[in-house]
């Protein structure tokens, strides 16, 4: 059971590591359009993402799916760019329809599949030869989710507070933050 706790901590550290800003950018990109009152929608979005990356974490961890690590590392920032493009579309349209929300759920499920491949490459590097993949993947995955939920909760509180302060200008604050993330991730891809 100590292995489980080790990998749980590794999952938390992997998300909270400031060298991996792509995690923060991605979480911000899919939470940016919501506030604390939308917590049920966010739980659904996080669940869709979690489902996607659980599937590929286990498939990749069991060596049933293999994708070149460099390809995955390129696809991850592309998912963030696509999330930002989705945000621009919703912000310019000035409302999020139920159809657009369903599209966002599907996007996060697919992105979860891609991000899970990245997580599995990371965890495979940490494992010892012959070590069972199940417990490490479970601990690592739960650690990732706990860290993401902490970030999402803090972000939703921040956005809700900001919404009270800037009131009707929140759309443009969201647009600006989205543009900054878009440019940072674009730079990340070219580097």
Short mmCIF file of N, CA and C in Angstrom, two decimals:
data_model
loop_
_atom_site.label_atom_id
_atom_site.label_comp_id
_atom_site.label_asym_id
_atom_site.label_seq_id
_atom_site.Cartn_x
_atom_site.Cartn_y
_atom_site.Cartn_z
N UNK A 1 0.82 -1.20 0.00
CA UNK A 1 0.00 0.00 0.00
C UNK A 1 0.87 1.27 0.00
N UNK A 2 2.12 1.15 0.46
CA UNK A 2 2.99 2.32 0.45
C UNK A 2 3.28 2.78 -0.97
N UNK A 3 3.30 1.83 -1.94
CA UNK A 3 3.47 2.21 -3.34
C UNK A 3 2.32 3.09 -3.80
N UNK A 4 1.10 2.74 -3.38
CA UNK A 4 -0.07 3.53 -3.76
C UNK A 4 0.10 4.97 -3.30
N UNK A 5 0.50 5.17 -2.05
CA UNK A 5 0.67 6.53 -1.51
C UNK A 5 1.80 7.27 -2.20
N UNK A 6 2.87 6.54 -2.53
CA UNK A 6 3.97 7.15 -3.26
C UNK A 6 3.48 7.70 -4.60
N UNK A 7 2.74 6.88 -5.35
CA UNK A 7 2.27 7.30 -6.66
C UNK A 7 1.16 8.35 -6.57
N UNK A 8 0.36 8.30 -5.51
CA UNK A 8 -0.64 9.34 -5.29
C UNK A 8 0.05 10.69 -5.12
N UNK A 9 1.10 10.72 -4.29
CA UNK A 9 1.87 11.96 -4.11
C UNK A 9 2.53 12.40 -5.41
N UNK A 10 3.03 11.44 -6.18
CA UNK A 10 3.64 11.77 -7.47
C UNK A 10 2.62 12.39 -8.42
N UNK A 11 1.40 11.87 -8.42
CA UNK A 11 0.33 12.44 -9.24
C UNK A 11 0.03 13.87 -8.85
N UNK A 12 -0.05 14.13 -7.56
CA UNK A 12 -0.29 15.49 -7.06
C UNK A 12 0.86 16.40 -7.47
N UNK A 13 2.08 15.93 -7.23
CA UNK A 13 3.27 16.74 -7.57
C UNK A 13 3.38 16.98 -9.07
N UNK A 14 2.97 16.01 -9.87
CA UNK A 14 3.05 16.14 -11.33
C UNK A 14 2.17 17.30 -11.80
N UNK A 15 0.99 17.43 -11.24
CA UNK A 15 0.07 18.51 -11.64
C UNK A 15 0.53 19.85 -11.05
N UNK A 16 1.00 19.86 -9.83
CA UNK A 16 1.37 21.11 -9.16
C UNK A 16 2.78 21.59 -9.49
N UNK A 17 3.53 20.81 -10.24
CA UNK A 17 4.90 21.17 -10.62
C UNK A 17 4.88 22.39 -11.55
N UNK A 18 5.56 23.45 -11.14
CA UNK A 18 5.57 24.68 -11.94
C UNK A 18 6.36 24.53 -13.24
N UNK A 19 7.13 23.46 -13.37
CA UNK A 19 7.80 23.20 -14.65
C UNK A 19 6.82 22.67 -15.69
N UNK A 20 5.67 22.19 -15.24
CA UNK A 20 4.65 21.67 -16.14
C UNK A 20 3.47 22.61 -16.23
N UNK A 21 3.71 23.83 -16.67
CA UNK A 21 2.65 24.83 -16.73
C UNK A 21 1.53 24.46 -17.69
N UNK A 22 1.79 23.52 -18.59
CA UNK A 22 0.73 23.12 -19.51
C UNK A 22 -0.49 22.58 -18.76
N UNK A 23 -0.28 21.96 -17.60
CA UNK A 23 -1.42 21.48 -16.80
C UNK A 23 -2.28 22.64 -16.33
N UNK A 24 -1.63 23.69 -15.82
CA UNK A 24 -2.36 24.87 -15.36
C UNK A 24 -3.08 25.55 -16.52
N UNK A 25 -2.40 25.68 -17.63
CA UNK A 25 -3.01 26.32 -18.80
C UNK A 25 -4.26 25.56 -19.24
N UNK A 26 -4.16 24.24 -19.24
CA UNK A 26 -5.30 23.44 -19.68
C UNK A 26 -6.47 23.60 -18.72
N UNK A 27 -6.21 23.50 -17.43
CA UNK A 27 -7.27 23.62 -16.43
C UNK A 27 -7.91 25.00 -16.51
N UNK A 28 -7.09 26.03 -16.62
CA UNK A 28 -7.63 27.39 -16.76
C UNK A 28 -8.48 27.50 -18.02
N UNK A 29 -8.00 26.92 -19.11
CA UNK A 29 -8.72 27.05 -20.37
C UNK A 29 -10.11 26.42 -20.31
N UNK A 30 -10.27 25.30 -19.61
CA UNK A 30 -11.60 24.71 -19.60
C UNK A 30 -12.47 25.21 -18.45
N UNK A 31 -11.90 25.94 -17.50
CA UNK A 31 -12.70 26.51 -16.40
C UNK A 31 -13.03 27.98 -16.62
N UNK A 32 -12.35 28.61 -17.52
CA UNK A 32 -12.40 30.06 -17.69
C UNK A 32 -13.80 30.62 -17.92
N UNK A 33 -14.66 29.87 -18.56
CA UNK A 33 -15.99 30.38 -18.89
C UNK A 33 -17.01 30.18 -17.76
N UNK A 34 -16.58 29.56 -16.68
CA UNK A 34 -17.50 29.21 -15.60
C UNK A 34 -17.18 29.98 -14.33
N UNK A 35 -18.13 29.94 -13.39
CA UNK A 35 -17.90 30.51 -12.07
C UNK A 35 -18.38 29.48 -11.03
N UNK A 36 -18.30 29.81 -9.77
CA UNK A 36 -18.62 28.88 -8.70
C UNK A 36 -20.05 28.35 -8.81
N UNK A 37 -20.97 29.17 -9.30
CA UNK A 37 -22.36 28.72 -9.42
C UNK A 37 -22.51 27.61 -10.45
N UNK A 38 -21.51 27.44 -11.30
CA UNK A 38 -21.54 26.40 -12.35
C UNK A 38 -20.81 25.13 -11.92
N UNK A 39 -20.64 24.94 -10.63
CA UNK A 39 -19.82 23.84 -10.15
C UNK A 39 -20.27 22.48 -10.67
N UNK A 40 -21.59 22.28 -10.85
CA UNK A 40 -22.06 20.99 -11.36
C UNK A 40 -21.57 20.74 -12.79
N UNK A 41 -21.57 21.78 -13.61
CA UNK A 41 -21.07 21.64 -14.98
C UNK A 41 -19.58 21.31 -14.97
N UNK A 42 -18.85 21.99 -14.10
CA UNK A 42 -17.41 21.75 -14.01
C UNK A 42 -17.12 20.33 -13.53
N UNK A 43 -17.88 19.84 -12.57
CA UNK A 43 -17.69 18.46 -12.12
C UNK A 43 -17.90 17.51 -13.29
N UNK A 44 -18.91 17.78 -14.11
CA UNK A 44 -19.14 16.96 -15.31
C UNK A 44 -17.99 17.04 -16.29
N UNK A 45 -17.44 18.24 -16.48
CA UNK A 45 -16.31 18.41 -17.40
C UNK A 45 -15.07 17.70 -16.88
N UNK A 46 -14.81 17.85 -15.58
CA UNK A 46 -13.65 17.18 -14.99
C UNK A 46 -13.83 15.67 -15.08
N UNK A 47 -15.06 15.19 -14.88
CA UNK A 47 -15.34 13.76 -14.98
C UNK A 47 -15.12 13.26 -16.40
N UNK A 48 -15.54 14.03 -17.40
CA UNK A 48 -15.32 13.63 -18.80
C UNK A 48 -13.82 13.54 -19.08
N UNK A 49 -13.06 14.53 -18.62
CA UNK A 49 -11.62 14.52 -18.81
C UNK A 49 -10.99 13.32 -18.09
N UNK A 50 -11.43 13.10 -16.84
CA UNK A 50 -10.92 12.00 -16.04
C UNK A 50 -11.19 10.66 -16.71
N UNK A 51 -12.40 10.48 -17.21
CA UNK A 51 -12.75 9.24 -17.89
C UNK A 51 -11.82 9.00 -19.07
N UNK A 52 -11.59 10.05 -19.87
CA UNK A 52 -10.69 9.93 -21.01
C UNK A 52 -9.28 9.54 -20.61
N UNK A 53 -8.73 10.24 -19.61
CA UNK A 53 -7.34 9.91 -19.30
C UNK A 53 -7.20 8.64 -18.50
N UNK A 54 -8.26 8.21 -17.78
CA UNK A 54 -8.21 6.90 -17.12
C UNK A 54 -8.11 5.78 -18.15
N UNK A 55 -8.90 5.91 -19.20
CA UNK A 55 -8.91 4.88 -20.25
C UNK A 55 -7.53 4.73 -20.86
N UNK A 56 -6.94 5.84 -21.29
CA UNK A 56 -5.63 5.71 -21.96
C UNK A 56 -4.50 5.45 -20.98
N UNK A 57 -4.63 5.91 -19.74
CA UNK A 57 -3.61 5.58 -18.74
C UNK A 57 -3.50 4.07 -18.59
N UNK A 58 -4.65 3.43 -18.44
CA UNK A 58 -4.62 1.98 -18.23
C UNK A 58 -4.26 1.23 -19.51
N UNK A 59 -4.81 1.64 -20.65
CA UNK A 59 -4.48 0.96 -21.90
C UNK A 59 -3.00 1.10 -22.23
N UNK A 60 -2.46 2.28 -22.03
CA UNK A 60 -1.04 2.50 -22.31
C UNK A 60 -0.18 1.81 -21.25
N UNK A 61 -0.62 1.90 -20.00
CA UNK A 61 0.12 1.26 -18.92
C UNK A 61 0.21 -0.25 -19.08
N UNK A 62 -0.84 -0.84 -19.64
CA UNK A 62 -0.85 -2.28 -19.90
C UNK A 62 -0.25 -2.62 -21.27
N UNK A 63 0.30 -1.59 -21.94
CA UNK A 63 0.95 -1.71 -23.24
C UNK A 63 0.01 -2.20 -24.34
N UNK A 64 -1.28 -1.85 -24.23
CA UNK A 64 -2.24 -2.17 -25.28
C UNK A 64 -2.32 -1.06 -26.31
N UNK A 65 -1.88 0.14 -25.93
CA UNK A 65 -1.84 1.30 -26.82
C UNK A 65 -0.47 1.93 -26.68
N UNK A 66 0.14 2.23 -27.82
CA UNK A 66 1.45 2.89 -27.81
C UNK A 66 1.44 4.02 -28.82
N UNK A 67 1.84 5.19 -28.35
CA UNK A 67 2.01 6.34 -29.24
C UNK A 67 3.32 7.00 -28.86
N UNK A 68 4.06 7.42 -29.84
CA UNK A 68 5.34 8.07 -29.63
C UNK A 68 5.21 9.21 -28.62
N UNK A 69 6.10 9.26 -27.64
CA UNK A 69 6.05 10.27 -26.58
C UNK A 69 6.14 11.69 -27.15
N UNK A 70 6.96 11.89 -28.18
CA UNK A 70 7.08 13.22 -28.79
C UNK A 70 5.76 13.67 -29.43
N UNK A 71 5.06 12.73 -30.04
CA UNK A 71 3.76 13.04 -30.64
C UNK A 71 2.77 13.45 -29.56
N UNK A 72 2.74 12.71 -28.46
CA UNK A 72 1.84 13.03 -27.34
C UNK A 72 2.19 14.40 -26.78
N UNK A 73 3.49 14.67 -26.62
CA UNK A 73 3.91 15.96 -26.07
C UNK A 73 3.53 17.12 -26.98
N UNK A 74 3.40 16.90 -28.25
CA UNK A 74 2.93 17.92 -29.18
C UNK A 74 1.40 18.04 -29.14
N UNK A 75 0.73 16.90 -29.03
CA UNK A 75 -0.73 16.91 -29.01
C UNK A 75 -1.30 17.61 -27.76
N UNK A 76 -0.61 17.51 -26.64
CA UNK A 76 -1.12 18.11 -25.40
C UNK A 76 -1.28 19.62 -25.54
N UNK A 77 -0.26 20.39 -25.96
CA UNK A 77 -0.49 21.82 -26.14
C UNK A 77 -1.51 22.13 -27.24
N UNK A 78 -1.59 21.26 -28.24
CA UNK A 78 -2.60 21.49 -29.28
C UNK A 78 -4.00 21.39 -28.68
N UNK A 79 -4.20 20.47 -27.72
CA UNK A 79 -5.51 20.39 -27.06
C UNK A 79 -5.83 21.67 -26.30
N UNK A 80 -4.81 22.28 -25.73
CA UNK A 80 -5.03 23.54 -25.01
C UNK A 80 -5.41 24.64 -25.99
N UNK A 81 -4.73 24.68 -27.12
CA UNK A 81 -5.08 25.67 -28.16
C UNK A 81 -6.52 25.48 -28.62
N UNK A 82 -6.92 24.24 -28.83
CA UNK A 82 -8.29 23.97 -29.27
C UNK A 82 -9.30 24.37 -28.19
N UNK A 83 -8.95 24.15 -26.93
CA UNK A 83 -9.82 24.58 -25.84
C UNK A 83 -9.96 26.10 -25.84
N UNK A 84 -8.85 26.80 -26.08
CA UNK A 84 -8.89 28.27 -26.17
C UNK A 84 -9.73 28.73 -27.35
N UNK A 85 -9.60 28.05 -28.49
CA UNK A 85 -10.41 28.41 -29.66
C UNK A 85 -11.90 28.22 -29.36
N UNK A 86 -12.23 27.15 -28.66
CA UNK A 86 -13.61 26.91 -28.24
C UNK A 86 -14.09 28.06 -27.33
N UNK A 87 -13.21 28.50 -26.43
CA UNK A 87 -13.55 29.63 -25.55
C UNK A 87 -13.80 30.91 -26.34
N UNK A 88 -12.93 31.19 -27.32
CA UNK A 88 -13.14 32.38 -28.15
C UNK A 88 -14.50 32.32 -28.83
N UNK A 89 -14.84 31.16 -29.36
CA UNK A 89 -16.13 30.99 -30.05
C UNK A 89 -17.29 31.29 -29.10
N UNK A 90 -17.24 30.70 -27.90
CA UNK A 90 -18.32 30.90 -26.92
C UNK A 90 -18.37 32.36 -26.47
N UNK A 91 -17.21 32.97 -26.20
CA UNK A 91 -17.18 34.37 -25.75
C UNK A 91 -17.70 35.32 -26.82
N UNK A 92 -17.34 35.09 -28.07
CA UNK A 92 -17.81 35.96 -29.14
C UNK A 92 -19.29 35.76 -29.42
N UNK A 93 -19.76 34.55 -29.21
CA UNK A 93 -21.18 34.25 -29.39
C UNK A 93 -22.00 34.84 -28.23
N UNK A 94 -21.33 35.08 -27.12
CA UNK A 94 -21.88 35.71 -25.92
C UNK A 94 -22.78 34.82 -25.08
N UNK A 95 -22.82 33.54 -25.38
CA UNK A 95 -23.52 32.60 -24.51
C UNK A 95 -23.12 31.18 -24.87
N UNK A 96 -23.27 30.31 -23.89
CA UNK A 96 -22.94 28.91 -24.11
C UNK A 96 -24.25 28.12 -24.15
N UNK A 97 -24.57 27.59 -25.32
CA UNK A 97 -25.79 26.81 -25.49
C UNK A 97 -25.58 25.40 -24.94
N UNK A 98 -26.68 24.67 -24.78
CA UNK A 98 -26.56 23.28 -24.34
C UNK A 98 -25.76 22.47 -25.35
N UNK A 99 -25.96 22.75 -26.63
CA UNK A 99 -25.22 22.05 -27.68
C UNK A 99 -23.72 22.33 -27.55
N UNK A 100 -23.36 23.57 -27.28
CA UNK A 100 -21.95 23.93 -27.13
C UNK A 100 -21.35 23.27 -25.89
N UNK A 101 -22.16 23.15 -24.82
CA UNK A 101 -21.70 22.49 -23.60
C UNK A 101 -21.44 21.00 -23.87
N UNK A 102 -22.32 20.36 -24.63
CA UNK A 102 -22.12 18.95 -25.00
C UNK A 102 -20.83 18.81 -25.81
N UNK A 103 -20.60 19.74 -26.73
CA UNK A 103 -19.37 19.72 -27.52
C UNK A 103 -18.16 19.85 -26.60
N UNK A 104 -18.26 20.72 -25.59
CA UNK A 104 -17.17 20.90 -24.63
C UNK A 104 -16.91 19.60 -23.86
N UNK A 105 -17.98 18.89 -23.46
CA UNK A 105 -17.82 17.60 -22.78
C UNK A 105 -17.07 16.61 -23.68
N UNK A 106 -17.47 16.54 -24.93
CA UNK A 106 -16.82 15.62 -25.88
C UNK A 106 -15.36 16.00 -26.08
N UNK A 107 -15.11 17.30 -26.22
CA UNK A 107 -13.74 17.79 -26.38
C UNK A 107 -12.88 17.36 -25.19
N UNK A 108 -13.42 17.53 -23.97
CA UNK A 108 -12.64 17.17 -22.79
C UNK A 108 -12.42 15.66 -22.67
N UNK A 109 -13.39 14.87 -23.10
CA UNK A 109 -13.20 13.43 -23.10
C UNK A 109 -12.05 13.05 -24.04
N UNK A 110 -12.07 13.60 -25.24
CA UNK A 110 -11.00 13.31 -26.21
C UNK A 110 -9.66 13.84 -25.70
N UNK A 111 -9.66 15.05 -25.14
CA UNK A 111 -8.42 15.60 -24.61
C UNK A 111 -7.90 14.75 -23.45
N UNK A 112 -8.81 14.21 -22.65
CA UNK A 112 -8.41 13.32 -21.57
C UNK A 112 -7.70 12.09 -22.09
N UNK A 113 -8.19 11.57 -23.23
CA UNK A 113 -7.53 10.42 -23.86
C UNK A 113 -6.07 10.76 -24.20
N UNK A 114 -5.87 11.94 -24.77
CA UNK A 114 -4.53 12.37 -25.18
C UNK A 114 -3.65 12.64 -23.95
N UNK A 115 -4.18 13.36 -22.97
CA UNK A 115 -3.40 13.67 -21.77
C UNK A 115 -3.04 12.40 -21.00
N UNK A 116 -3.94 11.42 -21.01
CA UNK A 116 -3.65 10.15 -20.33
C UNK A 116 -2.44 9.46 -20.91
N UNK A 117 -2.26 9.59 -22.22
CA UNK A 117 -1.06 9.01 -22.85
C UNK A 117 0.20 9.70 -22.33
N UNK A 118 0.11 11.01 -22.13
CA UNK A 118 1.26 11.74 -21.59
C UNK A 118 1.55 11.34 -20.16
N UNK A 119 0.49 11.19 -19.35
CA UNK A 119 0.68 10.77 -17.96
C UNK A 119 1.28 9.37 -17.90
N UNK A 120 0.84 8.49 -18.79
CA UNK A 120 1.33 7.11 -18.74
C UNK A 120 2.81 7.05 -19.10
N UNK A 121 3.24 7.89 -20.06
CA UNK A 121 4.68 7.93 -20.38
C UNK A 121 5.48 8.36 -19.17
N UNK A 122 4.96 9.34 -18.44
CA UNK A 122 5.65 9.85 -17.25
C UNK A 122 5.74 8.76 -16.18
N UNK A 123 4.61 8.09 -15.92
CA UNK A 123 4.61 7.09 -14.84
C UNK A 123 5.44 5.86 -15.21
N UNK A 124 5.47 5.49 -16.50
CA UNK A 124 6.27 4.34 -16.91
C UNK A 124 7.76 4.58 -16.66
N UNK A 125 8.18 5.83 -16.77
CA UNK A 125 9.59 6.15 -16.51
C UNK A 125 9.94 5.97 -15.04
N UNK A 126 8.95 6.11 -14.15
CA UNK A 126 9.20 6.01 -12.71
C UNK A 126 9.18 4.56 -12.21
N UNK A 127 8.57 3.66 -12.95
CA UNK A 127 8.36 2.30 -12.46
C UNK A 127 9.61 1.43 -12.58
N UNK A 128 9.65 0.43 -11.71
CA UNK A 128 10.72 -0.57 -11.75
C UNK A 128 10.31 -1.69 -12.70
N UNK A 129 11.29 -2.36 -13.29
CA UNK A 129 10.99 -3.50 -14.16
C UNK A 129 10.23 -4.56 -13.38
N UNK A 130 9.17 -5.08 -13.99
CA UNK A 130 8.40 -6.15 -13.37
C UNK A 130 7.36 -5.66 -12.37
N UNK A 131 7.34 -4.38 -12.07
CA UNK A 131 6.37 -3.85 -11.12
C UNK A 131 4.98 -3.84 -11.77
N UNK A 132 3.96 -4.25 -11.01
CA UNK A 132 2.59 -4.23 -11.51
C UNK A 132 2.18 -2.79 -11.79
N UNK A 133 1.47 -2.58 -12.89
CA UNK A 133 1.09 -1.24 -13.33
C UNK A 133 -0.19 -0.75 -12.66
N UNK A 134 -1.02 -1.65 -12.15
CA UNK A 134 -2.36 -1.29 -11.69
C UNK A 134 -2.33 -0.34 -10.49
N UNK A 135 -1.65 -0.70 -9.42
CA UNK A 135 -1.63 0.13 -8.22
C UNK A 135 -0.96 1.48 -8.46
N UNK A 136 0.20 1.51 -9.14
CA UNK A 136 0.80 2.81 -9.44
C UNK A 136 -0.11 3.71 -10.29
N UNK A 137 -0.76 3.14 -11.31
CA UNK A 137 -1.64 3.95 -12.14
C UNK A 137 -2.84 4.47 -11.35
N UNK A 138 -3.39 3.64 -10.50
CA UNK A 138 -4.53 4.06 -9.68
C UNK A 138 -4.13 5.19 -8.74
N UNK A 139 -3.02 5.01 -8.03
CA UNK A 139 -2.55 6.05 -7.11
C UNK A 139 -2.20 7.34 -7.84
N UNK A 140 -1.49 7.22 -8.94
CA UNK A 140 -1.08 8.38 -9.73
C UNK A 140 -2.31 9.13 -10.25
N UNK A 141 -3.29 8.39 -10.76
CA UNK A 141 -4.49 8.97 -11.32
C UNK A 141 -5.31 9.70 -10.24
N UNK A 142 -5.44 9.10 -9.09
CA UNK A 142 -6.18 9.75 -7.99
C UNK A 142 -5.44 11.01 -7.54
N UNK A 143 -4.11 10.95 -7.49
CA UNK A 143 -3.32 12.13 -7.14
C UNK A 143 -3.52 13.26 -8.13
N UNK A 144 -3.54 12.92 -9.42
CA UNK A 144 -3.77 13.91 -10.46
C UNK A 144 -5.13 14.57 -10.26
N UNK A 145 -6.15 13.75 -10.01
CA UNK A 145 -7.50 14.28 -9.85
C UNK A 145 -7.63 15.17 -8.62
N UNK A 146 -7.02 14.76 -7.52
CA UNK A 146 -7.07 15.59 -6.31
C UNK A 146 -6.44 16.95 -6.56
N UNK A 147 -5.28 16.96 -7.21
CA UNK A 147 -4.60 18.22 -7.50
C UNK A 147 -5.44 19.08 -8.45
N UNK A 148 -6.02 18.43 -9.47
CA UNK A 148 -6.86 19.19 -10.42
C UNK A 148 -8.07 19.79 -9.73
N UNK A 149 -8.68 19.03 -8.83
CA UNK A 149 -9.86 19.55 -8.12
C UNK A 149 -9.50 20.74 -7.23
N UNK A 150 -8.33 20.70 -6.61
CA UNK A 150 -7.88 21.83 -5.80
C UNK A 150 -7.70 23.06 -6.69
N UNK A 151 -7.06 22.88 -7.83
CA UNK A 151 -6.84 24.01 -8.76
C UNK A 151 -8.17 24.53 -9.29
N UNK A 152 -9.07 23.63 -9.69
CA UNK A 152 -10.38 24.02 -10.22
C UNK A 152 -11.17 24.79 -9.17
N UNK A 153 -11.18 24.32 -7.94
CA UNK A 153 -11.91 25.00 -6.86
C UNK A 153 -11.35 26.40 -6.64
N UNK A 154 -10.03 26.51 -6.55
CA UNK A 154 -9.40 27.82 -6.37
C UNK A 154 -9.69 28.75 -7.53
N UNK A 155 -9.63 28.20 -8.73
CA UNK A 155 -9.88 29.00 -9.93
C UNK A 155 -11.33 29.49 -9.98
N UNK A 156 -12.28 28.62 -9.65
CA UNK A 156 -13.69 29.02 -9.66
C UNK A 156 -13.98 30.09 -8.60
N UNK A 157 -13.36 29.98 -7.45
CA UNK A 157 -13.50 31.01 -6.41
C UNK A 157 -12.93 32.33 -6.92
N UNK A 158 -11.74 32.25 -7.53
CA UNK A 158 -11.10 33.46 -8.07
C UNK A 158 -11.96 34.12 -9.15
N UNK A 159 -12.45 33.32 -10.10
CA UNK A 159 -13.28 33.85 -11.19
C UNK A 159 -14.56 34.46 -10.64
N UNK A 160 -15.18 33.80 -9.67
CA UNK A 160 -16.42 34.33 -9.08
C UNK A 160 -16.17 35.65 -8.37
N UNK A 161 -15.07 35.74 -7.65
CA UNK A 161 -14.71 36.99 -6.98
C UNK A 161 -14.43 38.09 -8.00
N UNK A 162 -13.68 37.75 -9.02
CA UNK A 162 -13.37 38.70 -10.08
C UNK A 162 -14.65 39.18 -10.78
N UNK A 163 -15.59 38.27 -10.96
CA UNK A 163 -16.86 38.60 -11.60
C UNK A 163 -17.63 39.64 -10.78
N UNK A 164 -17.54 39.54 -9.47
CA UNK A 164 -18.20 40.53 -8.59
C UNK A 164 -17.52 41.89 -8.73
N UNK A 165 -16.20 41.88 -8.86
CA UNK A 165 -15.43 43.13 -8.93
C UNK A 165 -15.60 43.84 -10.27
N UNK A 166 -15.44 43.10 -11.37
CA UNK A 166 -15.47 43.74 -12.69
C UNK A 166 -16.84 43.70 -13.36
N UNK A 167 -17.78 42.99 -12.76
CA UNK A 167 -19.17 42.89 -13.23
C UNK A 167 -19.29 42.62 -14.73
N UNK A 168 -19.80 43.56 -15.47
CA UNK A 168 -20.11 43.33 -16.89
C UNK A 168 -18.86 43.20 -17.76
N UNK A 169 -17.71 43.53 -17.23
CA UNK A 169 -16.46 43.44 -18.01
C UNK A 169 -15.81 42.06 -17.93
N UNK A 170 -16.45 41.14 -17.21
CA UNK A 170 -15.85 39.82 -17.02
C UNK A 170 -15.62 39.10 -18.36
N UNK A 171 -16.50 39.34 -19.33
CA UNK A 171 -16.34 38.71 -20.65
C UNK A 171 -14.98 39.10 -21.24
N UNK A 172 -14.61 40.36 -21.11
CA UNK A 172 -13.35 40.83 -21.72
C UNK A 172 -12.15 40.39 -20.91
N UNK A 173 -12.32 40.24 -19.59
CA UNK A 173 -11.24 39.69 -18.76
C UNK A 173 -11.00 38.23 -19.18
N UNK A 174 -12.09 37.48 -19.34
CA UNK A 174 -11.97 36.09 -19.79
C UNK A 174 -11.33 36.02 -21.17
N UNK A 175 -11.75 36.90 -22.06
CA UNK A 175 -11.19 36.93 -23.41
C UNK A 175 -9.69 37.20 -23.35
N UNK A 176 -9.28 38.17 -22.52
CA UNK A 176 -7.86 38.51 -22.39
C UNK A 176 -7.04 37.37 -21.81
N UNK A 177 -7.54 36.74 -20.75
CA UNK A 177 -6.82 35.60 -20.15
C UNK A 177 -6.72 34.46 -21.15
N UNK A 178 -7.80 34.22 -21.87
CA UNK A 178 -7.80 33.16 -22.89
C UNK A 178 -6.76 33.46 -23.97
N UNK A 179 -6.68 34.72 -24.39
CA UNK A 179 -5.70 35.11 -25.42
C UNK A 179 -4.27 34.92 -24.91
N UNK A 180 -4.03 35.26 -23.65
CA UNK A 180 -2.70 35.08 -23.06
C UNK A 180 -2.32 33.60 -23.04
N UNK A 181 -3.25 32.74 -22.59
CA UNK A 181 -2.98 31.30 -22.57
C UNK A 181 -2.72 30.80 -23.98
N UNK A 182 -3.53 31.24 -24.93
CA UNK A 182 -3.37 30.84 -26.32
C UNK A 182 -1.96 31.17 -26.82
N UNK A 183 -1.50 32.38 -26.55
CA UNK A 183 -0.17 32.81 -27.01
C UNK A 183 0.95 32.06 -26.30
N UNK A 184 0.80 31.83 -24.98
CA UNK A 184 1.82 31.10 -24.23
C UNK A 184 1.95 29.66 -24.74
N UNK A 185 0.82 29.05 -25.03
CA UNK A 185 0.84 27.66 -25.51
C UNK A 185 1.37 27.61 -26.94
N UNK A 186 1.02 28.58 -27.75
CA UNK A 186 1.55 28.64 -29.11
C UNK A 186 3.08 28.73 -29.06
N UNK A 187 3.58 29.55 -28.17
CA UNK A 187 5.04 29.68 -27.98
C UNK A 187 5.64 28.34 -27.52
N UNK A 188 4.92 27.66 -26.62
CA UNK A 188 5.37 26.36 -26.10
C UNK A 188 5.51 25.35 -27.25
N UNK A 189 4.58 25.37 -28.19
CA UNK A 189 4.63 24.45 -29.32
C UNK A 189 5.86 24.71 -30.20
N UNK A 190 6.14 25.98 -30.44
CA UNK A 190 7.27 26.32 -31.31
C UNK A 190 8.61 26.10 -30.64
N UNK A 191 8.64 26.10 -29.31
CA UNK A 191 9.88 25.83 -28.59
C UNK A 191 10.15 24.34 -28.61
#
